[in-house]
Short mmCIF file of C-alpha atoms in Angstrom, two decimals:
data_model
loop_
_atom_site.label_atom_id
_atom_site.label_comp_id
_atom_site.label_asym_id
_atom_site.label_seq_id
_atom_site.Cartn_x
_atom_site.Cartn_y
_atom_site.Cartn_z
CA UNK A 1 0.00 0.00 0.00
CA UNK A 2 0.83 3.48 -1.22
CA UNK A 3 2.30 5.95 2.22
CA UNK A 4 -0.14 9.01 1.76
CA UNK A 5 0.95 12.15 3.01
CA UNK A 6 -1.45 15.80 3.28
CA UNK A 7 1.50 18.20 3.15
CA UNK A 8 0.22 21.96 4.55
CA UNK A 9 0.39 24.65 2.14
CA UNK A 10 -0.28 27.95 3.40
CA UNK A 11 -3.90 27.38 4.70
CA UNK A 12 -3.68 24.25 2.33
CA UNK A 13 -2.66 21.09 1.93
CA UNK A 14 -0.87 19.31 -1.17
CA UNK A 15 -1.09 16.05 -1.56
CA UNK A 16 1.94 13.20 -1.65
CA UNK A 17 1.95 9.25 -2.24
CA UNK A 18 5.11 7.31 -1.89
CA UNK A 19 5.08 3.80 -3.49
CA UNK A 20 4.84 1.13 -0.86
CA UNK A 21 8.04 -0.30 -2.17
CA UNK A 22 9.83 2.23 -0.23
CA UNK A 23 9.39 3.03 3.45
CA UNK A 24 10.24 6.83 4.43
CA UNK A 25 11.34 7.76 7.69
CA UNK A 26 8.85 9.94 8.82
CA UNK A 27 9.57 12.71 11.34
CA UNK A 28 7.18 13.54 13.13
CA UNK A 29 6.37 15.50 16.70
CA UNK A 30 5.94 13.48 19.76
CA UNK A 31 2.26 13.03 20.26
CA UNK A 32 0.86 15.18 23.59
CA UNK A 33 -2.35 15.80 24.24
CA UNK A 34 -3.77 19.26 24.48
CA UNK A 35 -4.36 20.41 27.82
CA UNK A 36 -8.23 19.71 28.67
CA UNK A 37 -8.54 23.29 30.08
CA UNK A 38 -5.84 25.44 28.97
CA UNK A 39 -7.71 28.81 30.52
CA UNK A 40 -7.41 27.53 34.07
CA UNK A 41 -3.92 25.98 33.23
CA UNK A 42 -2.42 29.67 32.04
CA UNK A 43 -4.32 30.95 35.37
CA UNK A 44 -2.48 28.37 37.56
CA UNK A 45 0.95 29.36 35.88
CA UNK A 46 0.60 32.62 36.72
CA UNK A 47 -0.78 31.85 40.36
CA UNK A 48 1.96 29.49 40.94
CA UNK A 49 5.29 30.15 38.86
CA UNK A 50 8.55 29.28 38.36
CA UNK A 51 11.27 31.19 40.45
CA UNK A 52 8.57 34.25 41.26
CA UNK A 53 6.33 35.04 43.03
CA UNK A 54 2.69 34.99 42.20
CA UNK A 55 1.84 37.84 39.24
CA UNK A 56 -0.67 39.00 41.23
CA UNK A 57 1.30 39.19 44.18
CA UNK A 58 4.48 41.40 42.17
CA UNK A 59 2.32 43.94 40.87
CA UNK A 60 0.60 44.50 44.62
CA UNK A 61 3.96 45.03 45.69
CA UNK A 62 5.25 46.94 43.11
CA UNK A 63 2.56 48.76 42.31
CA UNK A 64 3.68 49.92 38.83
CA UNK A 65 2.20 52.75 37.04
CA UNK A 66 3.42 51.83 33.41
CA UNK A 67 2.59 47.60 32.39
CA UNK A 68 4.72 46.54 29.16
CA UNK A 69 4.00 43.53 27.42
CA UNK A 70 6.00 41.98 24.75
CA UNK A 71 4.16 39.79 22.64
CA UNK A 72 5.68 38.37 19.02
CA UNK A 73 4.32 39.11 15.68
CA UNK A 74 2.32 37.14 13.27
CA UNK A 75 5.03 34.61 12.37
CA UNK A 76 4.83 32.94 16.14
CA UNK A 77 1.62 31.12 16.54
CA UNK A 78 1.35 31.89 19.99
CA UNK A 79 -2.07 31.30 21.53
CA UNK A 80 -3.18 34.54 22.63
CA UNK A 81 -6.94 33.83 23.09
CA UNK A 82 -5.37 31.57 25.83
CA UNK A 83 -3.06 33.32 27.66
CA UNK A 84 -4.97 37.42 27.92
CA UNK A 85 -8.25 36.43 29.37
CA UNK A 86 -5.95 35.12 32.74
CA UNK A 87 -3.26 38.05 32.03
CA UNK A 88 -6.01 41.20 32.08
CA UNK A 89 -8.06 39.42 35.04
CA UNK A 90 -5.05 39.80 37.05
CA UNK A 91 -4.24 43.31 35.69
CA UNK A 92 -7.98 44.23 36.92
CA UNK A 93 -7.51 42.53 40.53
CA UNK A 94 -3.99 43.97 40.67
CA UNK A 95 -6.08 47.63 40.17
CA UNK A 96 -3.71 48.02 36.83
CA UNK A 97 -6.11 50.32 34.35
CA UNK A 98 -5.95 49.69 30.57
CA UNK A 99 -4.28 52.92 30.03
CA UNK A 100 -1.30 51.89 32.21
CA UNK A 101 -0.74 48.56 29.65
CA UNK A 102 1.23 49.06 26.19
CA UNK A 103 1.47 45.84 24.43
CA UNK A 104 5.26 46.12 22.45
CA UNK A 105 5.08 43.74 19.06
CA UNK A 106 8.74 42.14 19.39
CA UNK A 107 8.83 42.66 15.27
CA UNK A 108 12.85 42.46 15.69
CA UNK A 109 14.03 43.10 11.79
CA UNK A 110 11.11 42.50 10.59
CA UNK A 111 8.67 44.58 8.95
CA UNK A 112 5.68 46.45 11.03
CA UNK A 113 1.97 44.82 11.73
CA UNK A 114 -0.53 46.47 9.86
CA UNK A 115 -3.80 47.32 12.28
CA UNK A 116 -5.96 45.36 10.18
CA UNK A 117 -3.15 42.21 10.80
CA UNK A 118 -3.14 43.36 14.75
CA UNK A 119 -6.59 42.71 15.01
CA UNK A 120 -6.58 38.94 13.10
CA UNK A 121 -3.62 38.06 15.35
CA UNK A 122 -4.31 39.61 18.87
CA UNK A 123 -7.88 40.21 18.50
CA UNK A 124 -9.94 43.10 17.16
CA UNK A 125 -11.48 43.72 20.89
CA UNK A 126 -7.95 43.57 22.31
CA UNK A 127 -6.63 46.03 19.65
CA UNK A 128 -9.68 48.37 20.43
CA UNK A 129 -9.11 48.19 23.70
CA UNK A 130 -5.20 48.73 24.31
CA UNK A 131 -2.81 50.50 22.69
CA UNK A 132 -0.28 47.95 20.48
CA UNK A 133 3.02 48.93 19.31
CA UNK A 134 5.69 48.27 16.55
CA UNK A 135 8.80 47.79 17.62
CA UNK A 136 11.09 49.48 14.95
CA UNK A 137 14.49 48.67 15.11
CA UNK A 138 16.13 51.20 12.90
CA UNK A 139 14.13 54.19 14.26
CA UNK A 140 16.62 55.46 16.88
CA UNK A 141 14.16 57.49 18.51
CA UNK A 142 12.47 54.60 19.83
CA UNK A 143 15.37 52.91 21.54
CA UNK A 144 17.49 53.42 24.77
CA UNK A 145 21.79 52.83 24.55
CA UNK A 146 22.48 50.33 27.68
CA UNK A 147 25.98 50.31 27.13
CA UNK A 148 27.82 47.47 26.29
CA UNK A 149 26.67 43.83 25.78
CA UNK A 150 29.14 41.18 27.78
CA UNK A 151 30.64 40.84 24.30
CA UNK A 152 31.50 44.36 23.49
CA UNK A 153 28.90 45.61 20.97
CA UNK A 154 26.60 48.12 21.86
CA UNK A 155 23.11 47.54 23.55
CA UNK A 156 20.16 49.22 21.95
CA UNK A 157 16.85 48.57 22.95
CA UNK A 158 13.31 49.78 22.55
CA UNK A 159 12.13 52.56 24.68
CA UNK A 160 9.36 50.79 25.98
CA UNK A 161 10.54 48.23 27.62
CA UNK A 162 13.62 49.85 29.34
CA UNK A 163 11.60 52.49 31.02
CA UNK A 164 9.23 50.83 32.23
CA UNK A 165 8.20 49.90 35.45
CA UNK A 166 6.74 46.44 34.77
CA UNK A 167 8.12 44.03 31.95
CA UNK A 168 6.11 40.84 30.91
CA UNK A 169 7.06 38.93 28.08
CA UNK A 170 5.18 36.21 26.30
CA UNK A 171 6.05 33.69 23.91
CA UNK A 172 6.07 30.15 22.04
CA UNK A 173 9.16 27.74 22.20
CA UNK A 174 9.87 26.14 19.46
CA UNK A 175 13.46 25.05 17.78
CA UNK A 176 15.54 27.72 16.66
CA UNK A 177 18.12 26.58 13.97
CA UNK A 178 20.79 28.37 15.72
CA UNK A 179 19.78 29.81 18.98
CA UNK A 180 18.43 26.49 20.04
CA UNK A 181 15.24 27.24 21.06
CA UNK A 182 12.71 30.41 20.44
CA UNK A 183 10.73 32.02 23.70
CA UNK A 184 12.19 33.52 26.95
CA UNK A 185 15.08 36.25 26.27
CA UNK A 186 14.47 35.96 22.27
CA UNK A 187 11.46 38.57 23.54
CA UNK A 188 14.42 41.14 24.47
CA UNK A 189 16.95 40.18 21.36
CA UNK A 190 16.18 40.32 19.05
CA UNK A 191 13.04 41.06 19.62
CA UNK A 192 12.73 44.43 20.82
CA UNK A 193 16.91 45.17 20.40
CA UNK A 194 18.25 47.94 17.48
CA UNK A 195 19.30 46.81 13.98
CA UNK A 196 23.05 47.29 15.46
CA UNK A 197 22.58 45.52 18.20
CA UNK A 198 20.36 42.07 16.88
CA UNK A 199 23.34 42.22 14.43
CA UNK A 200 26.54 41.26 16.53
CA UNK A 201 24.59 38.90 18.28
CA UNK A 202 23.48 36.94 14.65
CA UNK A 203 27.35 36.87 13.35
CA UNK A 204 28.29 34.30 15.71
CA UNK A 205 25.36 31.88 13.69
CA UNK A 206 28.37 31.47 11.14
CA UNK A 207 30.21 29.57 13.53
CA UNK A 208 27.53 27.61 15.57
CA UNK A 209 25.69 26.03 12.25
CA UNK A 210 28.13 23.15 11.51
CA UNK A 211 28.87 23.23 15.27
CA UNK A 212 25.39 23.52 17.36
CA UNK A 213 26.12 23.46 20.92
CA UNK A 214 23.94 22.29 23.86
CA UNK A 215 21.45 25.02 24.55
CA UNK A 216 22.89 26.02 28.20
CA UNK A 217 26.47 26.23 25.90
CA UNK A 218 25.31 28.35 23.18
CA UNK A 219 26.89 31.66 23.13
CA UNK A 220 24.12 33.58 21.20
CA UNK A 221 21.61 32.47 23.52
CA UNK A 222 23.54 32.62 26.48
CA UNK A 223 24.23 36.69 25.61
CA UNK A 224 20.36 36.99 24.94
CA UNK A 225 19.65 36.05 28.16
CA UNK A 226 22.51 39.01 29.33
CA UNK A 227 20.60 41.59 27.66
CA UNK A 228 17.60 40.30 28.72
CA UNK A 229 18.46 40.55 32.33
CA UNK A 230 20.42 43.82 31.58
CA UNK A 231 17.02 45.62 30.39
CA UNK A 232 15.19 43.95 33.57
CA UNK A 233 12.11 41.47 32.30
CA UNK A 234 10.31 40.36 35.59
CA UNK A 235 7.61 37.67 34.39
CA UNK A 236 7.25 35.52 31.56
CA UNK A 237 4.83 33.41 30.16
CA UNK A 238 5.91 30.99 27.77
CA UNK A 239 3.98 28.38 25.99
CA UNK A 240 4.64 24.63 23.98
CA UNK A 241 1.82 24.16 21.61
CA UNK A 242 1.77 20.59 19.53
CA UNK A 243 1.81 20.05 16.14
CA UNK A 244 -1.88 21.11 15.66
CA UNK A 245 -0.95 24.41 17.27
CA UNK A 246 -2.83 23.05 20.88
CA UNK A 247 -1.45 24.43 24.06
CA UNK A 248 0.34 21.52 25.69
CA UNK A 249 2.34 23.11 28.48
CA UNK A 250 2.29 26.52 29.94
CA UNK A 251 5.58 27.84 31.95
CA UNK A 252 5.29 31.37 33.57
CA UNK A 253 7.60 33.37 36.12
CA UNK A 254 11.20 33.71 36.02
CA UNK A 255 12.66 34.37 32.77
CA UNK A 256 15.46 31.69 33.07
CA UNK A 257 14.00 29.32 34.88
CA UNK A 258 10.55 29.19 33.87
CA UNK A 259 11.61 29.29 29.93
CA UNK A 260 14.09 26.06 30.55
CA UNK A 261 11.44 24.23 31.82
CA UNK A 262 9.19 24.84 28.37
CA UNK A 263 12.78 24.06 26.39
CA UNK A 264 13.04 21.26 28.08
CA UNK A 265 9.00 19.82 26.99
CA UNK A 266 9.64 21.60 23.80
CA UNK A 267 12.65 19.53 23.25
CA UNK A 268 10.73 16.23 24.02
CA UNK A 269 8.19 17.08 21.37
CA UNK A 270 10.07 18.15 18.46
CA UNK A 271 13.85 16.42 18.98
CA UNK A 272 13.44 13.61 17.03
CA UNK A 273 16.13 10.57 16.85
CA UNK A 274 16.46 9.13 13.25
CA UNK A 275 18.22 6.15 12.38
CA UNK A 276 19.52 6.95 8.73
CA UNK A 277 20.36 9.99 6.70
CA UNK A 278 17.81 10.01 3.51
CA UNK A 279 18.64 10.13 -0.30
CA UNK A 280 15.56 12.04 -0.39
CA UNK A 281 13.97 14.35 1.91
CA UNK A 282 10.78 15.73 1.77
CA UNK A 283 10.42 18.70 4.03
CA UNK A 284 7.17 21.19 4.62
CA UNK A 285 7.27 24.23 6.81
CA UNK A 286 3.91 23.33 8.33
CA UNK A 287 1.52 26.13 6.38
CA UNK A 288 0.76 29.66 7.49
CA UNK A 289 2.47 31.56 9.49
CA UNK A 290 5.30 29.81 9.31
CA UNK A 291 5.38 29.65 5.40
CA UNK A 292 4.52 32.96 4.85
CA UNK A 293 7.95 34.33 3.24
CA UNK A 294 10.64 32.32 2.83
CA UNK A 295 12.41 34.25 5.56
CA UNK A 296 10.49 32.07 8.06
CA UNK A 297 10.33 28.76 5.83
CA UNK A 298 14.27 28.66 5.41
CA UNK A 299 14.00 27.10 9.08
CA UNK A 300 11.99 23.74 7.50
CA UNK A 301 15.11 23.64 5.08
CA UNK A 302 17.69 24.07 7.86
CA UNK A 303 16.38 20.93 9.55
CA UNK A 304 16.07 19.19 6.39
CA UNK A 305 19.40 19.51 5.84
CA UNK A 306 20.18 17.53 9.15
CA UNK A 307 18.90 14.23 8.01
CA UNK A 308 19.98 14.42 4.22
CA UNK A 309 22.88 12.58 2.96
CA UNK A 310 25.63 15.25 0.83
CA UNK A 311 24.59 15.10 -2.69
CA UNK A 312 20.88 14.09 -1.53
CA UNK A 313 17.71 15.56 -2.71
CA UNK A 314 15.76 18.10 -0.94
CA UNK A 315 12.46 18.82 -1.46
CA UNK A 316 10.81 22.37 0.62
CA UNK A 317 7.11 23.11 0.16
CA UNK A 318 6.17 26.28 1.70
CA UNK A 319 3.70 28.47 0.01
CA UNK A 320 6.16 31.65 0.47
CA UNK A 321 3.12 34.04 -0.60
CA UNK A 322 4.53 37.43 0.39
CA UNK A 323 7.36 36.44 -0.93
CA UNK A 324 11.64 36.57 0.33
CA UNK A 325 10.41 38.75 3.42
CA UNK A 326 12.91 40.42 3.99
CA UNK A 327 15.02 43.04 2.15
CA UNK A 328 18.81 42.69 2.71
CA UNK A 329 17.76 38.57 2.40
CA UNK A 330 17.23 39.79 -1.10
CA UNK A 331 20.05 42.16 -1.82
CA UNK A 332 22.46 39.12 -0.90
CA UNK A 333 20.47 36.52 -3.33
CA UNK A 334 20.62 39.18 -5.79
CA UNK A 335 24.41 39.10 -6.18
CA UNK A 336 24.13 36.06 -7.99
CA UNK A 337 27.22 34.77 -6.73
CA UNK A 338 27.88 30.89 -6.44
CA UNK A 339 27.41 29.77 -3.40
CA UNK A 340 30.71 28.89 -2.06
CA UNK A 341 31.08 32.56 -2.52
CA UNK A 342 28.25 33.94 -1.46
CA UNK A 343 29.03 32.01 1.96
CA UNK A 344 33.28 33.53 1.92
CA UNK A 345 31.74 36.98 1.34
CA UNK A 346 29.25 37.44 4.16
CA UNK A 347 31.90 35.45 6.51
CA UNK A 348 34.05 38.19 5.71
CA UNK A 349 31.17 41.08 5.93
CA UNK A 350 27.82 39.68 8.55
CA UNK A 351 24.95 41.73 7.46
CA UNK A 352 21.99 40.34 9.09
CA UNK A 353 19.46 39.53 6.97
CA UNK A 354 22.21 38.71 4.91
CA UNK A 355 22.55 35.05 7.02
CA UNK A 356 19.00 33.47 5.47
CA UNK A 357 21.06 33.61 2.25
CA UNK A 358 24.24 32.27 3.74
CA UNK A 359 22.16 29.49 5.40
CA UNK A 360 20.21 28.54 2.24
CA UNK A 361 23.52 29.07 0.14
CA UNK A 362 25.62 26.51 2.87
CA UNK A 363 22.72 23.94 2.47
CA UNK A 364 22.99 23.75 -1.50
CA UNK A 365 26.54 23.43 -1.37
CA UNK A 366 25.56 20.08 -0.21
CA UNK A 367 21.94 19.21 -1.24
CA UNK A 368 20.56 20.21 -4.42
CA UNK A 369 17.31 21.88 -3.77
CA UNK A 370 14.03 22.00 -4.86
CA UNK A 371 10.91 24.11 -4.25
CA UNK A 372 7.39 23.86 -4.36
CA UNK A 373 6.25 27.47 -3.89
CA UNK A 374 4.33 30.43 -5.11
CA UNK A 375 7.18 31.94 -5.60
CA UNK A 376 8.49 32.49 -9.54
CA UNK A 377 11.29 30.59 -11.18
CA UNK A 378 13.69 33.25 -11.35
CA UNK A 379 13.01 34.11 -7.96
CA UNK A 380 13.21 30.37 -6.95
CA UNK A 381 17.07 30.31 -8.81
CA UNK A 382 17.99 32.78 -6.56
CA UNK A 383 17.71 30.70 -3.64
CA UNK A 384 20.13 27.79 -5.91
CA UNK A 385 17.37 25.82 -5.71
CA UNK A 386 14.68 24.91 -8.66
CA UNK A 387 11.14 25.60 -9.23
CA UNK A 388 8.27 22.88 -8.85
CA UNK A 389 4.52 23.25 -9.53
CA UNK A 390 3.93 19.75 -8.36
CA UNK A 391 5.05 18.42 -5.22
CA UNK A 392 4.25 14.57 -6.68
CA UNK A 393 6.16 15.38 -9.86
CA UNK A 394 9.21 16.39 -8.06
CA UNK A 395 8.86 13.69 -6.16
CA UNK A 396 9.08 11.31 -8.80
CA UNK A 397 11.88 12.35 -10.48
CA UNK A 398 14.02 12.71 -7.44
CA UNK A 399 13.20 9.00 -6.49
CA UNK A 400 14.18 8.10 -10.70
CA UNK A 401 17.64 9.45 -9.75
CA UNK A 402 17.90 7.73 -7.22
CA UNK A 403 16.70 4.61 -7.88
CA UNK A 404 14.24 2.02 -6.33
CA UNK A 405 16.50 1.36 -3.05
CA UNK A 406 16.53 5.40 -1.99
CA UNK A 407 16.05 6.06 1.55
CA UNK A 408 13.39 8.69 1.66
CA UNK A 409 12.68 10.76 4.72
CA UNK A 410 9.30 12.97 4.95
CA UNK A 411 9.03 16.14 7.54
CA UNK A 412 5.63 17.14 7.71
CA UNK A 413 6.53 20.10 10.20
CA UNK A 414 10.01 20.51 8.90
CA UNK A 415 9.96 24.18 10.67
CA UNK A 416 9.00 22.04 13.85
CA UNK A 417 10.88 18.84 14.02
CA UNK A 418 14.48 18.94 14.53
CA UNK A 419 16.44 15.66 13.80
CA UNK A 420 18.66 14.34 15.95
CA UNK A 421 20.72 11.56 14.63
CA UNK A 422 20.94 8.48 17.08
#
């Protein structure tokens, strides 16, 4: 019998059958249930946390006139309708009005929400309700010099959140391909840290990629956590959703402590031990958000990559409908340099932005690439990979090259799932 798979494509799926004569590793997430009440779970995070005291209990104290919240832009699938209804019923106990709260988008480099995009991801009454900001990361005006990070760049980070006099910070955690795992200081930087500043802490990707070190080792998320404590952030809430973007765990309180423990049932979902590298791999960045540019789909590739023999084919579906997402992504493709150069010229100039091409441009080096997209052909050749309209097509002709005895692995939530060879 045929192995069937429904790949997503942006709020789609495509369709993929592999003959029955050859049996695909098939990464998957670790199935956990969804929590059966995820309302009262959030509420008894933030009643009981991790290395805090109760929420409740630190704004009595404190008694802050000015609440910041950082909460990530559309590209995070955070569960929001979740985790405000507890948040603002504590705000109201705590006698916090909603003209003391400014929610701060953690946009890092990327571009701005649009209002109408505010109101499909936070909610149209929350939008109404409080004010929501951009952060901007080239717009000086908006940010604050702390001096020097522990590595000797300078510190620049959004007004907001440096002056004032309560700092929450929520998030998702997820793999990161080189920071090890998204949520917790990533709120700070890059999320809310100058162009400059996100920058010098991105070079050091060059060196971790072929190298990734054990997430309490990693130097670029060890200095996020600096900043992060530098500019003060006194609660979190962080969340682990499953692959059907249910709330599975819910971490709040101290931003170290409480985040490791959501790495650490992150990790146990989406680390996934495979036995062989593939001929063939098959990889999807798991449909919108996380496909909307290939800014954010490179990630699905990244991991790919991982479980691929050298000189093995890749195939990335992501729908990629806005697009590269990202300009100085674009300036680099656009240099039309091979590869191996492309990757010696950024080592000897970082420009971030700049790394999605080095990290799509190291990958072909070794895999040739294909791409099921809505993005054009010449566009596609940018990226050194090639243009598919049909996922089964492409498919079939990788498996003709290689023959009837290909290993063949298939990543539904490539952007998810991070192999980890046995």
């Amino acid at each position: 019998m045929k192995h069937k798979f429904e790949l997503a494509y942006g709020n789609d799926f495509i369709p993929l059958e592999i003959p029955a004569s050859v049996e695909p590793q098939v990464i998957l997430p670790g199935k956990v249930q969804a929590l059966e009440n995820p309302l009262r779970e959030v509420k008894a995070a933030l009643t009981n946390p991790t290395g805090t005291p109760p929420l409740l209990e630190m704004l009595q104290n404190r008694k802050p006139g000015k609440v910041t919240v950082v909460v990530n832009d559309e590209t995070r699938p955070t569960p929001y309708d979740m985790i405000f209804p507890p948040l603002l019923e504590i705000f109201k106990q705590a006698g916090i009005t909603d003209d003391q709260v400014v929610f701060v988008i953690a946009t890092g480099i990327h571009d701005p929400m649009s209002p109408e995009l505010c109101s499909r991801t936070y909610g149209r009454e929350m939008v109404s309700r409080f004010r929501f900001v951009n952060h901007e990361s080239r717009d000086t005006s908006s940010l604050v010099d702390l001096g020097l990070t522990p590595s000797g760049y300078k510190c620049m980070l959004n007004r907001l959140a440096v002056e004032t006099d309560f700092l929450i910070t929520l998030g998702v955690v997820m793999p990161h391909y080189f920071a090890g795992f998204s949520g917790g200081r990533k709120s700070i930087l890059p999320g809310l840290a100058g162009h400059e500043t996100v920058s010098c802490n991105h070079a050091r990707m060059v060196e971790l990629l072929d190298h990734m070190p054990p997430i309490d080792e990693n130097p670029v998320s060890l200095e996020m956590i600096e900043v992060a404590r530098q500019v003060g952030v006194d609660f979190i809430i962080n969340t682990v959703t499953n692959d059907k973007k249910e709330l599975v765990s819910v971490q709040a309180g101290d931003l170290v402590q409480a985040w490791r423990r959501a790495v650490d049932v992150s990790a146990s979902i989406y680390e996934t031990p495979f036995a062989r590298e593939a001929d063939i791999t098959v990889t999807c960045a798991c449909g919108y958000p996380r496909d909307v540019n290939v800014y954010q789909a490179q990630k699905a590739l990244d991991h790919a990559e991982r479980i691929t023999k050298r000189g093995g084919d890749i195939i990335w579906v992501g729908k990629c409908q806005d697009g590269f997402g990202e300009n100085v992504f674009v300036k680099w493709l656009e240099k039309r340099l091979p590869p191996k150069e492309l990757m010696r010229e950024f080592r000897d100039g970082f420009e971030l932005g700049g790394h999605k091409a080095y990290a799509i441009a190291r990958t072909s080096v070794r895999n040739p690439i294909t791409l099921i997209s809505d993005m054009s052909a010449a566009d596609t050749a940018l990226m050194y990979a090639s243009k598919a309209d049909n996922l089964q097509e492409a498919f079939n002709a990788a498996l003709a090259r290689h023959g009837d005895r290909a290993t063949v692995a298939v990543l539904p939530y490539g952007s998810l799932t991070l192999p980890v060879k046995k």
